[in-house]
Short mmCIF file of C-alpha atoms in Angstrom, two decimals:
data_model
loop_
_atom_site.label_atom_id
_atom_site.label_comp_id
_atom_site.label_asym_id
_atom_site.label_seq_id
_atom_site.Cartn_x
_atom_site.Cartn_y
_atom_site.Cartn_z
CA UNK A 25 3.84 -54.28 -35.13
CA UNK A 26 0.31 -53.76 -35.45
CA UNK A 27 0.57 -49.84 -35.97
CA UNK A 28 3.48 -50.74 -38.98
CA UNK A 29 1.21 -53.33 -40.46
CA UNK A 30 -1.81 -50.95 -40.89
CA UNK A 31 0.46 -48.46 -42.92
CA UNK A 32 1.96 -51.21 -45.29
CA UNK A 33 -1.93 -52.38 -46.16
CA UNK A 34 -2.40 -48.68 -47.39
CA UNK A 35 -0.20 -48.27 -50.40
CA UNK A 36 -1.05 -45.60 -51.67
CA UNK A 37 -0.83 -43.42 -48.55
CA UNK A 38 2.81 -41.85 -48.18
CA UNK A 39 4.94 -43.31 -45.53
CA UNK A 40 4.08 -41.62 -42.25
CA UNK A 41 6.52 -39.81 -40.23
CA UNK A 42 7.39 -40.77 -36.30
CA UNK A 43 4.17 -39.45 -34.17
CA UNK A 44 5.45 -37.56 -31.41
CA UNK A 45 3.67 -37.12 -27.74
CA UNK A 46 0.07 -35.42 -28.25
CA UNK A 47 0.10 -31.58 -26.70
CA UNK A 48 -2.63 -30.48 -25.53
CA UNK A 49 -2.83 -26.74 -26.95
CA UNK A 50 -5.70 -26.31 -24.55
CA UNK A 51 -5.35 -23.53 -22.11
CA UNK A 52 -4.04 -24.46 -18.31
CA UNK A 53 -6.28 -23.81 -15.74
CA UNK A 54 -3.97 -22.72 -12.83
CA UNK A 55 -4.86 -23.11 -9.18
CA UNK A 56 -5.36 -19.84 -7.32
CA UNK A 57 -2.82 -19.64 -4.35
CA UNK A 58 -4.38 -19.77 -1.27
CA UNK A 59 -2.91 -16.35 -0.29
CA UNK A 60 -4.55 -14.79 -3.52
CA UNK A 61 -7.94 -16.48 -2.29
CA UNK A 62 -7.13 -14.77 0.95
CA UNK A 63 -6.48 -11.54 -0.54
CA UNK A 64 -9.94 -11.63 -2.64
CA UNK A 65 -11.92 -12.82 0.43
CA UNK A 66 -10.29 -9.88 2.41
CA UNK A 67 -11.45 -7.65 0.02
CA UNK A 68 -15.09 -8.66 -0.21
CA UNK A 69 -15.69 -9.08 3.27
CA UNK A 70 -14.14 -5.80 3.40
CA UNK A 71 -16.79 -3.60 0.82
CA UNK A 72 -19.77 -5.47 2.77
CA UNK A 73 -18.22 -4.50 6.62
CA UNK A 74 -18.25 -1.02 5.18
CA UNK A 75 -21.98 -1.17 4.28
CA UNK A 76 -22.83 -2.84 7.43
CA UNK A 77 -20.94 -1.04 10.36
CA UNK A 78 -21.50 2.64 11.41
CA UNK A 79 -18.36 4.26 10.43
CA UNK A 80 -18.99 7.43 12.58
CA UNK A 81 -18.61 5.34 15.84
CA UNK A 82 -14.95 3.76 15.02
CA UNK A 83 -13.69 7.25 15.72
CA UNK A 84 -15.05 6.69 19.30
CA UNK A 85 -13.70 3.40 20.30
CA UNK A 86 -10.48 1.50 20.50
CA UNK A 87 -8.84 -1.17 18.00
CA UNK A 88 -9.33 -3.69 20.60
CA UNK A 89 -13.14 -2.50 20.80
CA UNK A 90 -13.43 -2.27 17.05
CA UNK A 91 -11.65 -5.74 16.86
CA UNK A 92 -14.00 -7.32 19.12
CA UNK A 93 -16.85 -6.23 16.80
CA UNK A 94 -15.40 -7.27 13.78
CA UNK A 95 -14.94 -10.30 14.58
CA UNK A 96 -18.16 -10.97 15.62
CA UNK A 97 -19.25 -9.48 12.60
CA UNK A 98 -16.78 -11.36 10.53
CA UNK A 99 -17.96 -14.70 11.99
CA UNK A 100 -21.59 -14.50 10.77
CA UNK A 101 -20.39 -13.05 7.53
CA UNK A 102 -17.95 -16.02 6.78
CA UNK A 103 -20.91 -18.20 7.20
CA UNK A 104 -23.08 -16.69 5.15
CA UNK A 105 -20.47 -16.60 2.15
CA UNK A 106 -19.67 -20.51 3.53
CA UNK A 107 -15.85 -19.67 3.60
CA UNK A 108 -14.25 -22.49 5.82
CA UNK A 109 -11.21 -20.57 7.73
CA UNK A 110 -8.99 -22.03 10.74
CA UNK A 111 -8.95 -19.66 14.07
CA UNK A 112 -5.20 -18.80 12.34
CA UNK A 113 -6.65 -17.69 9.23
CA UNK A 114 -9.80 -16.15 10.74
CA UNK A 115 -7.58 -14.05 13.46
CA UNK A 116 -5.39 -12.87 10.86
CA UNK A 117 -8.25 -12.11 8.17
CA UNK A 118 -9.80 -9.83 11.08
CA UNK A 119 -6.15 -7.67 11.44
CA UNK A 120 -6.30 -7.57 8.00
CA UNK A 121 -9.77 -6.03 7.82
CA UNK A 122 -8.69 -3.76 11.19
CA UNK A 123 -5.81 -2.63 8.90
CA UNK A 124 -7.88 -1.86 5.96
CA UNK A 125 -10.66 -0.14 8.43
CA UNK A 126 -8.27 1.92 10.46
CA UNK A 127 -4.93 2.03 8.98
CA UNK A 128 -3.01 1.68 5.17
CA UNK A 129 -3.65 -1.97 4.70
CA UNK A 130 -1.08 -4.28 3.47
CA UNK A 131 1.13 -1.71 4.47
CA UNK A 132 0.61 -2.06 8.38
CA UNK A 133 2.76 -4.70 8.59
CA UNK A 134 5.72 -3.12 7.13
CA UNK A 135 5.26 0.13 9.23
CA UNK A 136 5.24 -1.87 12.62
CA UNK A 137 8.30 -3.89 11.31
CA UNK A 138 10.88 -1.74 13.33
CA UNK A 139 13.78 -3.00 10.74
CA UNK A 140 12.10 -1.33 7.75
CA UNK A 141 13.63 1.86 7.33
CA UNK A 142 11.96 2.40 3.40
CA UNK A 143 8.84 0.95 1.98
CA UNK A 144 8.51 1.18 -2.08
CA UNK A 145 5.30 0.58 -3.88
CA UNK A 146 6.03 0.22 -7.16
CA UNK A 147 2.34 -0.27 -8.61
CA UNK A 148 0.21 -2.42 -6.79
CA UNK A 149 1.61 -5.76 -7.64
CA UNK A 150 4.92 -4.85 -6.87
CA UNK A 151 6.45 -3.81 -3.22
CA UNK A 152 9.94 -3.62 -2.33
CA UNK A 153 11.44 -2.56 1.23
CA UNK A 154 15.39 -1.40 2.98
CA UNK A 155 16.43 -3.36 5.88
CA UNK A 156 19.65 -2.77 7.27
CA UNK A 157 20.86 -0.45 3.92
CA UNK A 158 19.66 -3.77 1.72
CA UNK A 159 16.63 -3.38 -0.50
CA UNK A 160 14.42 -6.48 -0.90
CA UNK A 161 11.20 -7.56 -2.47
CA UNK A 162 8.26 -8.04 -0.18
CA UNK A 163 5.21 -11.06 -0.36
CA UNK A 164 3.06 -7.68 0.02
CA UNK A 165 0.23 -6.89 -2.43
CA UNK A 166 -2.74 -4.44 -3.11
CA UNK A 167 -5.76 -6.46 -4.50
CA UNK A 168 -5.89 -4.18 -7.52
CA UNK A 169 -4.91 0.01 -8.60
CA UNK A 170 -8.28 1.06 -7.15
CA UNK A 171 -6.96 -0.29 -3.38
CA UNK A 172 -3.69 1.37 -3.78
CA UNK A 173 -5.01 4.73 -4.87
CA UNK A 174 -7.96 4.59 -1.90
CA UNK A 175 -4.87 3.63 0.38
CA UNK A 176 -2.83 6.80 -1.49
CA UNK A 177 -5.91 8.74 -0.83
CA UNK A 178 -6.50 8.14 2.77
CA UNK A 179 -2.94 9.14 3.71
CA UNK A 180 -2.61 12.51 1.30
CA UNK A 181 -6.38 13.49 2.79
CA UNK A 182 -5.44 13.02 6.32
CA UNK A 183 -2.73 16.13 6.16
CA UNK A 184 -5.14 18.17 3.87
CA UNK A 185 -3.97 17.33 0.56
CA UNK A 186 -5.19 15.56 -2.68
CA UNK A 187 -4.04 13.47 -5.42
CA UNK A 188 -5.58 12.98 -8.77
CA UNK A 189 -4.88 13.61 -12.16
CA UNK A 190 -5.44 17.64 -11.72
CA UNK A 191 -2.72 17.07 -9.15
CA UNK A 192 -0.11 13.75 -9.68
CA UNK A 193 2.21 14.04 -7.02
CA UNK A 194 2.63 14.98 -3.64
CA UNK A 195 4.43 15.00 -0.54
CA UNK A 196 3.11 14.50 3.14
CA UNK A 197 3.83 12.73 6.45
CA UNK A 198 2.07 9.91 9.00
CA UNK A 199 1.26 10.91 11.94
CA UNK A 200 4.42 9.25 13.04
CA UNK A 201 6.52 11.34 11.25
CA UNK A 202 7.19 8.70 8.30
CA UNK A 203 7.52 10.99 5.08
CA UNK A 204 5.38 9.87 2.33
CA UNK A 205 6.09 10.56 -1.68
CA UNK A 206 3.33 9.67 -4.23
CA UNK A 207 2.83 9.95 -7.99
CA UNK A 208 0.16 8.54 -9.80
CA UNK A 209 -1.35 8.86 -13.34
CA UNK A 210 -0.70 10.06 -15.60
CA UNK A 211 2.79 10.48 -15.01
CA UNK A 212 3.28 7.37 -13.25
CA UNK A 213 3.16 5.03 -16.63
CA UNK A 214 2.71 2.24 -14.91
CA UNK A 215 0.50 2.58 -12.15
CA UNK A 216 0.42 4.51 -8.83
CA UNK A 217 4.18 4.90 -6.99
CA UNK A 218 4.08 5.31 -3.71
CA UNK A 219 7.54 5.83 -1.38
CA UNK A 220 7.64 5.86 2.24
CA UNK A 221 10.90 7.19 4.50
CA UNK A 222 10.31 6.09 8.04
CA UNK A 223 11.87 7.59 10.70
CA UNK A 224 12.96 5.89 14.11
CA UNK A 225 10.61 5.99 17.28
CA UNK A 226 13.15 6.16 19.41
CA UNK A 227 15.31 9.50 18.64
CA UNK A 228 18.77 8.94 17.91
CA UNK A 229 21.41 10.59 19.69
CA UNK A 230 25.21 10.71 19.04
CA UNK A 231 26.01 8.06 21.43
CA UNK A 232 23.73 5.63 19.15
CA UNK A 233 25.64 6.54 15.73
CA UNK A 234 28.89 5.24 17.12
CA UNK A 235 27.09 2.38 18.54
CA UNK A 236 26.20 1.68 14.95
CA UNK A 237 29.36 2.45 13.40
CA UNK A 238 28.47 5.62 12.10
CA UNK A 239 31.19 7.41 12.81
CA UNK A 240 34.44 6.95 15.70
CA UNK A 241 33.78 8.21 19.21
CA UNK A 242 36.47 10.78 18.56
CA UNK A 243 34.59 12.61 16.05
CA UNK A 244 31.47 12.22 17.88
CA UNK A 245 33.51 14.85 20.91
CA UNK A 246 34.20 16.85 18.24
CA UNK A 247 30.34 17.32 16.96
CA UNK A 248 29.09 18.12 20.66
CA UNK A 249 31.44 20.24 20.80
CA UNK A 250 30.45 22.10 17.84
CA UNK A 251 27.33 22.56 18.50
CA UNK A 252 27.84 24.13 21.97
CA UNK A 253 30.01 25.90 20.91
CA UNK A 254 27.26 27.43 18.03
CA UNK A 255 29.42 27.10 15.15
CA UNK A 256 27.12 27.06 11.61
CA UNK A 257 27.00 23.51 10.04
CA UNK A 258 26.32 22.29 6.77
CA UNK A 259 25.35 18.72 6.40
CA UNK A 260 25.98 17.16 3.11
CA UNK A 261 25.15 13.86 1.11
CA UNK A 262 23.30 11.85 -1.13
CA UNK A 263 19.97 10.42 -1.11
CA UNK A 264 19.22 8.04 1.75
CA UNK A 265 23.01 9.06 3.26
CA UNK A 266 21.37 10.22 6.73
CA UNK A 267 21.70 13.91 6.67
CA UNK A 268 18.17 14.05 8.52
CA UNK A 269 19.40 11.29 11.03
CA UNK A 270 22.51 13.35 11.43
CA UNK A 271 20.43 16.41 12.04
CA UNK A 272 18.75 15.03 14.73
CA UNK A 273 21.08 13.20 16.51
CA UNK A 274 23.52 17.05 16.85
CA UNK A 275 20.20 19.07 17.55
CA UNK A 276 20.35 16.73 20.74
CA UNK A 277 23.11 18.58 21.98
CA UNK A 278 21.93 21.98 21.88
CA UNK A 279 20.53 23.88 25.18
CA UNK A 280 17.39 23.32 26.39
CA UNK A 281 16.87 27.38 27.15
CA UNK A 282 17.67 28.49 23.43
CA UNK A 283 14.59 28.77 21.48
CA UNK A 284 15.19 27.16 18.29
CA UNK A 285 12.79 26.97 14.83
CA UNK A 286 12.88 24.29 12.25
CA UNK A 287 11.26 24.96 8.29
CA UNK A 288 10.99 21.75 6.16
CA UNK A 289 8.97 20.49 3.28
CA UNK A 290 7.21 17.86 5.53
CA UNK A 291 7.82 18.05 9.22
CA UNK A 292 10.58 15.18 10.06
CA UNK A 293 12.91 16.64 12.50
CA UNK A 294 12.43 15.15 15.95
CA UNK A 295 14.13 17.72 18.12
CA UNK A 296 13.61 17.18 21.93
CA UNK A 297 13.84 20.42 23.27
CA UNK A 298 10.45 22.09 24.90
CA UNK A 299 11.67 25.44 23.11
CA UNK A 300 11.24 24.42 19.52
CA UNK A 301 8.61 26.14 16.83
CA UNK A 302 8.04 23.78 14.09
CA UNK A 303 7.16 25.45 10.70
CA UNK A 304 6.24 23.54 7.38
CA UNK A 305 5.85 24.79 3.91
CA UNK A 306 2.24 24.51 1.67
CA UNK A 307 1.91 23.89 -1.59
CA UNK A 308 -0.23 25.47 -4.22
CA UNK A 309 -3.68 24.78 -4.24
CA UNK A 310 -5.69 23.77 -7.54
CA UNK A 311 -5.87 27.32 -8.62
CA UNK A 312 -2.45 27.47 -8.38
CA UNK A 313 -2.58 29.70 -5.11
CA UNK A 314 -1.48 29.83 -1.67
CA UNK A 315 2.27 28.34 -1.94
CA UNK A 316 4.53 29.01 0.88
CA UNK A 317 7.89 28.34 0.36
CA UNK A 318 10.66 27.33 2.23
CA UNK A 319 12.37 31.01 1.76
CA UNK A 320 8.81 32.33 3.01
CA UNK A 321 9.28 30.61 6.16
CA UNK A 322 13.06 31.96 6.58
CA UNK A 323 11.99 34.81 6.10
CA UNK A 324 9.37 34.95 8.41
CA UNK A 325 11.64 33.01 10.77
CA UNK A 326 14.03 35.68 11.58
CA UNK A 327 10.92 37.95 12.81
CA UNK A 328 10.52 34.91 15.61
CA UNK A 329 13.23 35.84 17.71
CA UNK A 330 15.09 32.52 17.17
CA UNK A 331 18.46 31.35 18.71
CA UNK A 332 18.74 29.16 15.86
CA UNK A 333 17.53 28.49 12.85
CA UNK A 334 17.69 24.76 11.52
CA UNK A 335 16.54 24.38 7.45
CA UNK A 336 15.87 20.52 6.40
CA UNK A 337 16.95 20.99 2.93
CA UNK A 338 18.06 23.65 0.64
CA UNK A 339 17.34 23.57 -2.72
CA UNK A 340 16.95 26.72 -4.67
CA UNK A 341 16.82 30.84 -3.34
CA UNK A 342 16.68 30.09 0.62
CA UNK A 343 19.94 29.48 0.74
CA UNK A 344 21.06 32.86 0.58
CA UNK A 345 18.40 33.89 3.21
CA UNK A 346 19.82 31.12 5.54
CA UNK A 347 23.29 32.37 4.96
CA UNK A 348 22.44 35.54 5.62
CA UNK A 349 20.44 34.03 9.17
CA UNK A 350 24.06 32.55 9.60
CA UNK A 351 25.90 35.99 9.31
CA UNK A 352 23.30 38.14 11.45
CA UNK A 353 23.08 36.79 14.87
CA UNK A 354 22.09 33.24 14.63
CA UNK A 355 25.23 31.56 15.28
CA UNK A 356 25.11 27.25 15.49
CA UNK A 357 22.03 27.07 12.47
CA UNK A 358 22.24 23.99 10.72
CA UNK A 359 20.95 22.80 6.97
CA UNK A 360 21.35 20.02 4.59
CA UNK A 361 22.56 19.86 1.28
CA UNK A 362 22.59 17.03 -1.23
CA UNK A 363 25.90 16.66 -3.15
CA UNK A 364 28.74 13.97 -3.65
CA UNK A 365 31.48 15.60 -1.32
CA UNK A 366 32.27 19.21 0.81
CA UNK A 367 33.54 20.96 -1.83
CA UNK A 368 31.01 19.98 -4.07
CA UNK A 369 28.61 21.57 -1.41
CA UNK A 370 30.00 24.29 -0.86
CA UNK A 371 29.58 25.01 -4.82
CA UNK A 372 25.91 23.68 -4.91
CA UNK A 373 25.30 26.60 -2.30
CA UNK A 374 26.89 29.09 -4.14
CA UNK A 375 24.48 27.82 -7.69
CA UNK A 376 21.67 28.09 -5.17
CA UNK A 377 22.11 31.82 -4.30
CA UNK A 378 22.29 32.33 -7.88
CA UNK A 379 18.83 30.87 -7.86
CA UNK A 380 17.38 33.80 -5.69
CA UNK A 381 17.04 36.12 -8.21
CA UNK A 382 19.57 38.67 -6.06
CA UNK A 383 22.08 40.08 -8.22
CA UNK A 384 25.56 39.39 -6.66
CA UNK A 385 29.09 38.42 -7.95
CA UNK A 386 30.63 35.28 -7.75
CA UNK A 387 33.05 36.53 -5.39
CA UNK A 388 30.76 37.74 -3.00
CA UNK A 389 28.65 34.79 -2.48
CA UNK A 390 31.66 32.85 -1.70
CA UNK A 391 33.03 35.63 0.91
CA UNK A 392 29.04 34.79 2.33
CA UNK A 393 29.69 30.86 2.10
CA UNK A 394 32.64 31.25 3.61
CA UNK A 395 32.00 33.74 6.65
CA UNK A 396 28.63 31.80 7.62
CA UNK A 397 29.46 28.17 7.25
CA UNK A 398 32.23 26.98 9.78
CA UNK A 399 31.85 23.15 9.50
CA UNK A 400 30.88 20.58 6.63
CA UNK A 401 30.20 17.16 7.62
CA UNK A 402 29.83 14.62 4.08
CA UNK A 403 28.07 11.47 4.56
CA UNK A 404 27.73 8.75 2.46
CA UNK A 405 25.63 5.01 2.01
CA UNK A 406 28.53 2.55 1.32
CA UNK A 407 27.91 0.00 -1.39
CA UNK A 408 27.36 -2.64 1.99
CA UNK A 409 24.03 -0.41 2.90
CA UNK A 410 25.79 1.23 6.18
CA UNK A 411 25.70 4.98 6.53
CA UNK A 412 28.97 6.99 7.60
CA UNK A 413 30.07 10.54 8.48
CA UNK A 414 33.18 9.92 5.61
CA UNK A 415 34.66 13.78 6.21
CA UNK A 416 34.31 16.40 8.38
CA UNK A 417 35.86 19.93 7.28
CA UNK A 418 36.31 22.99 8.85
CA UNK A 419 35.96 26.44 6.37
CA UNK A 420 38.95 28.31 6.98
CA UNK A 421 38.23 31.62 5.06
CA UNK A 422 38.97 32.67 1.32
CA UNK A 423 42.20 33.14 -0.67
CA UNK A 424 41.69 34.81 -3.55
CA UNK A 425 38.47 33.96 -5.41
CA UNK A 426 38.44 30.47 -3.11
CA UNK A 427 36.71 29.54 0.17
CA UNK A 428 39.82 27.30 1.82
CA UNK A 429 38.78 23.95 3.75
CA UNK A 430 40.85 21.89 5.09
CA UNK A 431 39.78 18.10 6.57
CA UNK A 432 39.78 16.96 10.39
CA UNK A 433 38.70 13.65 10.00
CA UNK A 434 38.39 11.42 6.48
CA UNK A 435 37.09 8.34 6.11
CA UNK A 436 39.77 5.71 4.69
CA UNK A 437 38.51 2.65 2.33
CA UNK A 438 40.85 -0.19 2.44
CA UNK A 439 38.60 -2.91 0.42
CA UNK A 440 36.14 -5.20 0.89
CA UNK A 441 35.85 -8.71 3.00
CA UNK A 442 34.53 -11.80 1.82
CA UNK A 443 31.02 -11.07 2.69
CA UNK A 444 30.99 -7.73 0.69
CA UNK A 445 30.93 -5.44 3.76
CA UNK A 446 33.57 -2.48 3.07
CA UNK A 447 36.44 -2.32 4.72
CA UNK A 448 37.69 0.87 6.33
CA UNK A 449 38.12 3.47 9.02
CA UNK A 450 37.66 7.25 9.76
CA UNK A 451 40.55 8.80 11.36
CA UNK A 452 42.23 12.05 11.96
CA UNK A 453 44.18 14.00 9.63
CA UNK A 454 46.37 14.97 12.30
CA UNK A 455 45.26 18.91 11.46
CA UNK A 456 43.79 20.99 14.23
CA UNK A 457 40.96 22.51 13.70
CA UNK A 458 41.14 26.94 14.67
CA UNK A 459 37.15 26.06 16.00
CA UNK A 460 38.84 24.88 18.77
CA UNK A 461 39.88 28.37 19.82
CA UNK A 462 36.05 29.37 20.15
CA UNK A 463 35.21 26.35 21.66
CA UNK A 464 38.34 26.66 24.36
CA UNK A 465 36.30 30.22 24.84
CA UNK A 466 33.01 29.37 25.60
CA UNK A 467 34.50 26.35 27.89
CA UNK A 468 34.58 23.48 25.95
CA UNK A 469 37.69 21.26 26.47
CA UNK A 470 38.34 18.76 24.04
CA UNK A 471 41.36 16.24 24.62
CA UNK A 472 44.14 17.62 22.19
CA UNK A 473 45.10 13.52 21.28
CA UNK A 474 41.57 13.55 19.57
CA UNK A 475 43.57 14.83 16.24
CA UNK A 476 46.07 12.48 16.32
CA UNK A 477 46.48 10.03 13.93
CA UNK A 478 48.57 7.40 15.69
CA UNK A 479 47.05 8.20 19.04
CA UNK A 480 43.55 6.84 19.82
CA UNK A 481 42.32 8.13 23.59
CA UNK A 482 42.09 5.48 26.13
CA UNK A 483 38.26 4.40 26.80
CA UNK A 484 37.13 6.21 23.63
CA UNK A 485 37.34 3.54 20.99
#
């Protein structure tokens, strides 16, 4: 061998080792993806639309009007910057830029898709979204922080509000109802966060939550019923459980000629009667000025006149006010509550009236819990990503220093099949609830069989 040879003429060298493959320590240049170039060329032609177009006169025409322009515009400008599109690429480079112009960008996508119930924006690189109870990563991308925090900026402005480092977080809503969370620097570590809870079009009624398996049809009688009947419920459960959904979907059964007024955080409740006064709490402004809390508004509230009185959430001194709403006249309020089961409700309320600074004994707030809440309904995500109604409880009164409850219908877990959906079904306890004497009063009939256990009633399932 002619390599061998050459060492064996060379004595006095030492005997070299085996030479492995050369490596070439040389840095990689890697390929952009054509999505990335994409992405880029979105962005450029975007900055140089803005200097060219007069932005006063989008507000006066259509997307289809402002599309047609574009894309005249973004014709010439592609040939200027000799970018080489097909009519594919061009068409969907001009929504793009529509998006960017008139709505949140990348995110317009995921806010038309009607099986996106969540969309999480964790940093600008990163973008995850719930379909069907499942969460899943998303090909979705900002071009850089800057884009998400213009994007953040755009949708805090548009309901009056700022974010910035004098003010990190907020909450607010799309027109559309969606409820937006965001959180930026500094106390976001890595970047801007920004969480979006969207909320259905199309309201959804009680008939729809036993289409989806929400709950049986049985207990479905039973929650009309309830409401008609103005008994005072308390809707419990976890994040993401549907307690708003829930909400909604009962309010639908109230009458049209009671006047009713909702108080939330950010306006979410969809109720479809004419006779409904929506009112929405503020948050301090820079000075540290001008809050108006929820117990404000419940306050205020009971000067309206209302039938009803329906709280989104309670979460600190308000719920004292709302019990004492319950316990003065404004029977069938409803409110949500977020804890693991009734009971544990129940006990979160009575913390909460703790919280509003009234001095009262532990006794006494539960003989208020238990005289103004009649029904708790507990709803839970299962580990498969479906919602359920899993118990609803009537409050029977107090014994001793305890409010009693005792469970109409409980959801039963009996595993889970082979493709990880859990197994199970929510039944009767075969008690009978004593709200059916006031609903038997005001004319409301249900089917005794409903509370059954071994009895389903024909046609309902």
């Amino acid at each position: 061998m002619i390599w061998s040879t050459r060492r064996q003429a060379e004595p006095a060298a030492p005997a070299a080792a085996p030479t492995l493959p050369a490596v070439d320590t040389r840095p990689k240049v890697v390929e952009p993806d054509r999505n990335d170039k994409l992405t880029e060329m979105k962005v450029e032609l975007h900055q140089k639309l803005i200097e060219r177009i007069n932005l006063a006169a989008l507000e006066t025409m259509t997307r289809e009007q402002v599309g047609r322009e574009i894309g005249d515009l973004v014709v010439e400008m592609l040939k200027e910057v000799n970018h080489a599109l097909n009519l594919a690429e061009r068409k969907q480079l001009v929504e793009d830029i529509l998006d960017e112009l008139l709505g949140l960008g990348p995110l317009e996508p995921l806010l038309k898709d009607p099986s996106v119930t969540d969309i999480m924006v964790n940093t600008a690189s990163i973008v995850f979204v719930e379909r069907r109870g499942k969460i899943e990563e998303t090909r979705t991308r900002f071009a850089d922080e800057r884009h998400l925090m213009r994007i953040i900026g755009k949708i805090v402005s548009g309901v009056g509000r700022r974010i910035d480092e004098s003010s990190p977080m907020v909450d607010a809503r799309l027109p559309d109802g969606s409820r937006i969370n965001a959180i930026v620097p500094p106390l976001a570590v890595d970047g801007a966060i920004l969480s979006i809870r969207k909320f259905s079009k199309t309201p959804i009624d009680m008939d729809k939550l036993v289409t989806y398996g929400s709950m049986p049809p049985e207990a479905a009688m039973v929650l009309r019923g309830i409401v008609q009947a103005r008994r005072n419920v308390l809707i419990s459960g976890g994040t993401g459980s549907g307690k708003t959904t829930m909400l909604n979907a009962m309010s639908a059964s109230i009458d049209g000629s009671e006047r009713i007024v909702t108080i939330e955080d950010s306006a979410e409740l969809q109720l479809q009667q004419r006779h409904v006064v929506r009112l929405e709490t503020r948050p301090a402004n820079v000075e540290g000025r001008g809050e108006i809390t929820q117990r404000d508004l419940v306050k205020n509230a009971l000067r309206m006149r209302p039938d009803r009185v329906i709280l989104g959430e309670i979460r600190s001194g308000e719920a004292f006010d709302m019990l004492q709403a319950m316990n003065t006249g404004h029977d069938g309020s409803m409110t949500t509550v977020h804890a693991n089961t009734a009971r544990d409700a129940l006990s979160r309320v009575e913390q909460m009236i703790g919280m509003s600074g009234i001095d009262i004994s532990p006794r006494s707030a539960r003989e208020q819990i238990a005289s103004a809440i009649h029904v708790v309904l507990q709803l839970e995500r299962l580990s498969d990503g479906r919602r359920r109604l899993t118990s609803l409880a009537e409050v029977t009164g107090m014994e001793g220093d305890t409010v009693l409850m005792q469970e109409i219908f409980r959801f039963e877990r009996r595993g889970i099949d082979a493709n990880r959906m859990v197994i199970g079904e929510m039944k009767p306890t075969g008690i009978r609830p004593k709200f059916m004497e006031v609903l038997s009063a005001r004319g409301i009939d249900l089917d005794p069989r409903i509370f059954d256990p071994y009895r389903r009633i024909e046609g309902a399932a």
